[in-house]
Tab-separated table of C-alpha atoms in Angstrom:
chain	number	residue	atom	x	y	z
A	1	MET	CA	-256.261	50.972	53.869
A	2	LEU	CA	-253.460	53.502	53.324
A	3	PHE	CA	-250.954	54.775	55.773
A	4	ARG	CA	-251.857	58.318	54.760
A	5	GLN	CA	-255.506	57.732	55.800
A	6	LEU	CA	-254.300	56.677	59.269
A	7	GLU	CA	-251.995	59.674	59.505
A	8	TYR	CA	-254.941	61.960	58.705
A	9	PHE	CA	-257.102	60.169	61.329
A	10	VAL	CA	-254.405	60.341	63.999
A	11	ALA	CA	-253.744	64.080	63.301
A	12	LEU	CA	-257.473	64.851	63.492
A	13	ALA	CA	-257.692	63.069	66.832
A	14	ARG	CA	-254.688	65.038	68.076
A	15	GLU	CA	-255.623	68.445	66.824
A	16	ARG	CA	-259.432	68.081	67.232
A	17	HIS	CA	-259.957	70.458	64.336
A	18	PHE	CA	-260.103	69.710	60.688
A	19	ALA	CA	-258.238	72.702	59.411
A	20	ARG	CA	-255.420	72.374	61.975
A	21	ALA	CA	-255.136	68.607	61.245
A	22	ALA	CA	-254.935	69.284	57.508
A	23	SER	CA	-252.210	71.909	58.081
A	24	ALA	CA	-250.203	69.525	60.249
A	25	CYS	CA	-250.428	66.899	57.436
A	26	HIS	CA	-249.585	69.447	54.728
A	27	ALA	CA	-252.876	68.614	53.006
A	28	SER	CA	-256.027	70.389	52.051
A	29	GLN	CA	-259.001	70.142	54.384
A	30	PRO	CA	-261.201	68.513	51.712
A	31	ALA	CA	-258.454	65.905	50.987
A	32	LEU	CA	-258.135	65.057	54.690
A	33	SER	CA	-261.932	64.803	55.173
A	34	GLU	CA	-262.311	62.635	52.101
A	35	ALA	CA	-259.531	60.306	53.196
A	36	ILE	CA	-261.168	59.818	56.569
A	37	ARG	CA	-264.528	59.178	54.943
A	38	LYS	CA	-262.940	56.430	52.791
A	39	LEU	CA	-261.386	54.903	55.953
A	40	GLU	CA	-264.640	54.837	57.658
A	41	HIS	CA	-266.255	53.189	54.571
A	42	GLU	CA	-263.535	50.523	54.494
A	43	LEU	CA	-263.747	49.810	58.279
A	44	LYS	CA	-267.488	49.961	58.191
A	45	VAL	CA	-267.772	52.098	61.331
A	46	PRO	CA	-268.055	55.858	61.879
A	47	LEU	CA	-264.881	57.383	63.346
A	48	VAL	CA	-265.737	61.134	63.580
A	49	ARG	CA	-268.768	62.901	64.863
A	50	ARG	CA	-269.488	65.732	62.440
A	51	GLY	CA	-271.589	68.832	62.557
A	52	GLN	CA	-270.734	72.356	61.565
A	53	LYS	CA	-267.220	71.565	62.828
A	54	PHE	CA	-265.380	68.689	64.459
A	55	GLU	CA	-267.352	67.410	67.432
A	56	GLY	CA	-265.057	64.586	68.538
A	57	LEU	CA	-264.456	60.953	67.784
A	58	THR	CA	-267.207	58.342	67.963
A	59	PRO	CA	-266.752	55.549	70.540
A	60	GLU	CA	-265.522	53.377	67.716
A	61	GLY	CA	-263.080	56.148	66.673
A	62	GLU	CA	-261.775	56.452	70.243
A	63	ARG	CA	-260.911	52.817	70.323
A	64	LEU	CA	-259.524	52.583	66.835
A	65	VAL	CA	-257.318	55.599	66.995
A	66	HIS	CA	-254.960	53.685	69.327
A	67	TRP	CA	-254.542	50.983	66.717
A	68	ALA	CA	-253.925	53.626	64.087
A	69	ARG	CA	-251.150	55.154	66.236
A	70	ARG	CA	-249.682	51.757	66.897
A	71	ILE	CA	-249.703	50.755	63.147
A	72	LEU	CA	-247.973	54.120	62.274
A	73	ALA	CA	-245.389	53.590	65.042
A	74	ASP	CA	-244.691	50.072	63.883
A	75	ARG	CA	-244.236	51.308	60.306
A	76	ASP	CA	-241.706	53.888	61.488
A	77	ALA	CA	-239.910	51.329	63.709
A	78	LEU	CA	-239.711	48.976	60.677
A	79	LYS	CA	-238.171	51.627	58.536
A	80	LEU	CA	-235.620	52.447	61.225
A	81	GLU	CA	-234.738	48.819	61.710
A	82	VAL	CA	-234.076	48.312	58.063
A	83	THR	CA	-231.943	51.443	57.926
A	84	ALA	CA	-230.017	50.444	61.049
A	85	LEU	CA	-229.173	47.054	59.348
A	86	GLN	CA	-227.844	48.873	56.334
A	87	THR	CA	-226.065	52.018	57.577
A	88	GLY	CA	-226.233	52.036	61.420
A	89	LEU	CA	-228.691	53.700	63.745
A	90	VAL	CA	-230.446	56.832	62.391
A	91	GLY	CA	-233.676	58.645	62.982
A	92	GLU	CA	-235.045	60.723	65.916
A	93	LEU	CA	-235.493	59.983	69.620
A	94	ARG	CA	-238.293	61.958	71.374
A	95	LEU	CA	-237.546	62.055	75.102
A	96	GLY	CA	-239.832	63.670	77.700
A	97	VAL	CA	-238.231	64.616	81.085
A	98	VAL	CA	-239.685	65.976	84.296
A	99	PRO	CA	-238.090	69.235	85.540
A	100	ALA	CA	-236.222	67.503	88.314
A	101	ALA	CA	-234.224	65.542	85.772
A	102	ALA	CA	-233.610	68.307	83.375
A	103	THR	CA	-229.842	68.325	84.124
A	104	THR	CA	-229.166	64.700	84.833
A	105	VAL	CA	-230.723	63.680	81.553
A	106	ALA	CA	-227.422	64.765	79.994
A	107	LEU	CA	-225.672	61.832	81.722
A	108	LEU	CA	-227.835	59.605	79.506
A	109	THR	CA	-228.220	61.538	76.279
A	110	ASP	CA	-224.508	62.402	76.038
A	111	PRO	CA	-223.255	58.833	75.946
A	112	PHE	CA	-226.231	57.872	73.786
A	113	CYS	CA	-225.401	60.539	71.214
A	114	ALA	CA	-221.786	59.530	71.314
A	115	GLU	CA	-222.633	55.916	70.557
A	116	HIS	CA	-225.160	56.868	67.817
A	117	PRO	CA	-224.064	60.059	66.148
A	118	LEU	CA	-226.624	59.886	63.377
A	119	VAL	CA	-229.614	59.874	65.770
A	120	ARG	CA	-231.246	63.215	66.507
A	121	VAL	CA	-232.495	63.674	70.017
A	122	ARG	CA	-235.501	66.026	70.721
A	123	LEU	CA	-235.837	66.739	74.450
A	124	GLU	CA	-238.833	68.203	76.342
A	125	THR	CA	-237.774	68.950	79.835
A	126	ASN	CA	-240.760	70.634	81.444
A	127	LEU	CA	-243.284	67.897	81.439
A	128	ARG	CA	-245.203	66.247	84.263
A	129	SER	CA	-245.031	62.519	84.794
A	130	ALA	CA	-248.625	61.945	83.878
A	131	GLU	CA	-248.230	63.760	80.576
A	132	ILE	CA	-245.145	61.773	79.694
A	133	VAL	CA	-246.859	58.473	80.316
A	134	GLU	CA	-249.904	59.452	78.312
A	135	ARG	CA	-247.795	60.676	75.379
A	136	ILE	CA	-245.749	57.426	75.397
A	137	VAL	CA	-248.858	55.311	75.275
A	138	ARG	CA	-250.067	57.410	72.320
A	139	PHE	CA	-246.635	56.986	70.566
A	140	GLU	CA	-246.032	60.734	70.585
A	141	LEU	CA	-242.866	60.250	72.750
A	142	ASP	CA	-240.445	57.402	72.555
A	143	ALA	CA	-239.322	57.550	76.176
A	144	GLY	CA	-239.454	59.491	79.406
A	145	ILE	CA	-237.533	60.134	82.571
A	146	LEU	CA	-239.921	60.651	85.541
A	147	TYR	CA	-240.999	59.640	89.073
A	148	PRO	CA	-242.728	56.266	88.956
A	149	ASP	CA	-245.739	57.533	90.861
A	150	HIS	CA	-248.171	57.319	88.025
A	151	ASP	CA	-249.577	54.291	86.298
A	152	THR	CA	-246.743	52.805	84.311
A	153	ALA	CA	-248.400	49.331	83.865
A	154	GLU	CA	-248.297	49.609	80.056
A	155	LEU	CA	-244.651	50.724	79.972
A	156	LEU	CA	-241.247	49.201	80.263
A	157	VAL	CA	-239.611	50.659	83.376
A	158	THR	CA	-235.704	50.902	83.790
A	159	PRO	CA	-234.504	52.150	87.155
A	160	LEU	CA	-231.998	55.023	86.880
A	161	TYR	CA	-231.181	56.457	90.234
A	162	GLN	CA	-232.374	57.403	93.698
A	163	GLU	CA	-232.836	61.125	94.008
A	164	GLN	CA	-231.814	62.429	97.487
A	165	GLN	CA	-232.911	65.709	98.853
A	166	VAL	CA	-230.147	67.973	100.342
A	167	LEU	CA	-230.087	71.338	102.081
A	168	VAL	CA	-228.129	74.037	100.188
A	169	VAL	CA	-227.337	76.996	102.533
A	170	GLY	CA	-226.126	80.395	101.600
A	171	GLY	CA	-222.849	81.511	103.190
A	172	GLU	CA	-224.333	84.171	105.406
A	173	LEU	CA	-226.653	81.737	107.113
A	174	LEU	CA	-224.553	78.803	108.239
A	175	THR	CA	-222.703	78.886	111.521
A	176	GLY	CA	-220.546	75.968	112.632
A	177	LYS	CA	-219.087	73.066	110.569
A	178	SER	CA	-221.758	70.441	110.685
A	179	ASP	CA	-222.392	68.354	107.501
A	180	THR	CA	-226.006	67.421	108.565
A	181	MET	CA	-229.031	69.216	109.802
A	182	SER	CA	-232.373	68.119	111.013
A	183	TRP	CA	-235.584	69.125	109.248
A	184	SER	CA	-236.802	71.231	112.186
A	185	GLU	CA	-233.539	73.146	112.084
A	186	ALA	CA	-233.853	73.659	108.342
A	187	LEU	CA	-237.246	75.202	108.744
A	188	GLU	CA	-235.811	78.001	110.864
A	189	LEU	CA	-233.810	79.204	107.762
A	190	PRO	CA	-235.184	81.588	105.094
A	191	LEU	CA	-236.242	78.973	102.584
A	192	CYS	CA	-237.033	79.153	98.901
A	193	LEU	CA	-238.597	75.925	97.479
A	194	LEU	CA	-240.269	74.409	94.473
A	195	THR	CA	-243.916	75.352	93.933
A	196	GLU	CA	-246.400	73.516	96.026
A	197	GLY	CA	-247.893	70.567	94.107
A	198	MET	CA	-244.723	69.902	92.039
A	199	ARG	CA	-243.477	66.302	92.544
A	200	GLY	CA	-240.101	67.557	93.974
A	201	ARG	CA	-241.994	69.693	96.482
A	202	ARG	CA	-244.403	66.928	97.475
A	203	VAL	CA	-241.374	64.808	98.441
A	204	ILE	CA	-240.355	67.526	100.960
A	205	ASP	CA	-243.933	68.113	102.239
A	206	ASP	CA	-244.530	64.323	102.707
A	207	ALA	CA	-241.250	64.032	104.684
A	208	LEU	CA	-242.193	66.967	106.904
A	209	ASP	CA	-245.743	65.525	107.433
A	210	THR	CA	-244.199	62.316	108.971
A	211	GLN	CA	-242.567	64.598	111.568
A	212	GLY	CA	-245.658	66.660	112.247
A	213	LEU	CA	-244.037	69.627	110.544
A	214	ALA	CA	-245.015	72.037	107.743
A	215	VAL	CA	-243.186	74.674	105.680
A	216	ALA	CA	-244.304	78.039	104.396
A	217	PRO	CA	-241.411	79.337	102.250
A	218	GLN	CA	-241.242	83.034	101.426
A	219	LEU	CA	-240.352	82.267	97.830
A	220	GLU	CA	-241.541	79.528	95.570
A	221	THR	CA	-240.650	78.782	91.886
A	222	ASP	CA	-240.950	76.009	89.331
A	223	SER	CA	-237.172	76.023	88.571
A	224	VAL	CA	-234.444	74.404	90.558
A	225	ALA	CA	-231.879	76.617	88.781
A	226	THR	CA	-233.748	79.638	90.155
A	227	LEU	CA	-233.534	78.246	93.632
A	228	LEU	CA	-229.774	77.826	93.333
A	229	ALA	CA	-229.428	81.358	92.094
A	230	HIS	CA	-231.129	82.721	95.140
A	231	VAL	CA	-228.886	80.484	97.367
A	232	ALA	CA	-225.958	82.085	95.640
A	233	THR	CA	-226.859	85.529	97.015
A	234	GLY	CA	-225.919	84.206	100.463
A	235	ARG	CA	-229.244	84.929	102.160
A	236	TRP	CA	-231.318	81.935	101.264
A	237	ALA	CA	-231.462	78.229	101.799
A	238	SER	CA	-233.194	75.625	99.667
A	239	ILE	CA	-233.885	71.924	99.525
A	240	VAL	CA	-233.037	70.388	96.141
A	241	PRO	CA	-232.143	67.032	94.592
A	242	GLN	CA	-228.408	66.199	95.107
A	243	THR	CA	-228.193	65.301	91.360
A	244	TRP	CA	-228.530	68.996	90.530
A	245	ILE	CA	-225.556	69.823	92.733
A	246	ARG	CA	-223.481	67.150	91.031
A	247	ILE	CA	-224.174	68.634	87.633
A	248	LEU	CA	-224.225	72.385	88.336
A	249	GLY	CA	-221.969	72.502	91.311
A	250	VAL	CA	-222.467	74.247	94.634
A	251	PRO	CA	-223.398	77.976	94.484
A	252	ALA	CA	-220.529	80.246	95.409
A	253	GLY	CA	-220.049	80.543	99.120
A	254	ALA	CA	-222.789	78.007	99.874
A	255	SER	CA	-222.619	74.720	101.706
A	256	VAL	CA	-224.408	71.506	101.189
A	257	LEU	CA	-225.805	69.555	104.089
A	258	ARG	CA	-227.486	66.147	104.464
A	259	LEU	CA	-230.990	66.189	105.967
A	260	HIS	CA	-231.665	63.580	108.615
A	261	ASN	CA	-234.639	62.275	110.560
A	262	PRO	CA	-235.636	61.360	107.973
A	263	SER	CA	-233.267	61.081	105.021
A	264	VAL	CA	-235.545	61.579	101.957
A	265	THR	CA	-235.009	59.772	98.558
A	266	ALA	CA	-237.155	59.275	95.574
A	267	PRO	CA	-236.683	56.893	92.616
A	268	MET	CA	-236.187	58.280	89.087
A	269	VAL	CA	-236.865	55.880	86.197
A	270	LEU	CA	-236.618	55.627	82.415
A	271	VAL	CA	-239.969	54.516	80.805
A	272	THR	CA	-240.587	53.315	77.241
A	273	ASN	CA	-243.524	51.708	75.440
A	274	ALA	CA	-243.699	48.011	76.268
A	275	ALA	CA	-245.033	47.085	72.795
A	276	GLU	CA	-242.773	44.468	71.123
A	277	PRO	CA	-240.450	44.610	69.200
A	278	GLY	CA	-240.531	48.423	69.601
A	279	SER	CA	-238.259	51.059	68.025
A	280	VAL	CA	-234.598	50.162	67.547
A	281	VAL	CA	-233.725	53.731	68.636
A	282	THR	CA	-235.678	53.299	71.951
A	283	ARG	CA	-234.059	49.882	72.496
A	284	ALA	CA	-230.682	51.463	72.005
A	285	LEU	CA	-231.531	54.144	74.639
A	286	VAL	CA	-232.547	51.485	77.183
A	287	GLN	CA	-229.251	49.640	76.489
A	288	THR	CA	-227.224	52.879	77.107
A	289	ALA	CA	-228.977	53.347	80.357
A	290	ALA	CA	-228.232	49.721	81.381
A	291	ASN	CA	-224.522	50.041	80.385
A	292	GLN	CA	-223.768	53.387	82.088
A	293	ARG	CA	-222.899	53.543	85.750
A	294	ILE	CA	-223.762	57.185	85.867
A	295	TYR	CA	-226.618	57.528	88.125
A	296	GLU	CA	-225.128	56.246	91.366
A	297	ALA	CA	-225.816	58.603	94.269
C-alpha cells in the first residue's frame, strides 16, 4: 500500500469526480483510476461504485476512507514532529472560525505566530460550527473556533471565553445617561441584526423567547461589521457580541449598553481532533490558548 494510493482515494472521496480528483492530485485520470484499482485489489474490497462516471463510494469505501484520512494525517504529523525536533516548528495550521469570532481570532493567532514564526496560518472565517466539526473529523482542518452547540464528542474542546451580547446605539437615538437597558426597551429602537438562523441571532431570539418577546428588525445581514457600520450612521441600534466592540471599537457617536433581564452570554471554544498524539502544530495552538489570558470578558 502506497501513500499516493491513499491520497488519490481521499481526493476522489472529497471531489466525487474522477477528473477533478486527478487534477487536485496533479495526476492523469488513468493514473488515479489505476492506483485506486490496485488499492482495492490489495485490500480485497471494492471502494468505488463505477458506471459511466463516479457513482459514489461503496459501503466499504465509506468506512475505509476515514482510515485513509487518518493515515495521511498521521504521516504529515510525523513529518512535522521530526522537523520540529530539528529546526523548530514549521508547517501549516488550518483554522476554521465561525463569523462571530472573525475578529477575536486575532487574539489567538497573533501570539501563536509570534511564538512560531515559521508556521503558516490559513484562516477560514465564514464557516458554520457543524461544517468546522465535520472538516476537523475528516482531517481537512486542524482546529476551529465555534459555539459548542454541535456534537464535539470526537474532538478536544478548550474553552476560550464567554461571549456577552451588548446593545450598541447610534448617537441620535439615545436619551439619558443609563449604562443598561431592558430587552423590551431595546425592541422599541430601530434595530439591525444578524440574519435569522445564524447562531449569533439565535442567542438573541432565545433570550427574547424566555421573556415572551420577539423581534422583527428592519435590516438583517450576515456581517457584524455591517451592523456596526449602520450604527455609525447614528440612526440604528444593534445587538452584537461585546468582543467585537473590544477589537473594533465603538462606532463614532454611539454608546454601548448592557442588556439585562436577562443578561445573555454564550461560550466560545477551540476544538481540535482528539486523536493521539496529533499534530505538533495543533498541540502548539492549544498551548498558546491555554497560556494567553486574552479572552476574559
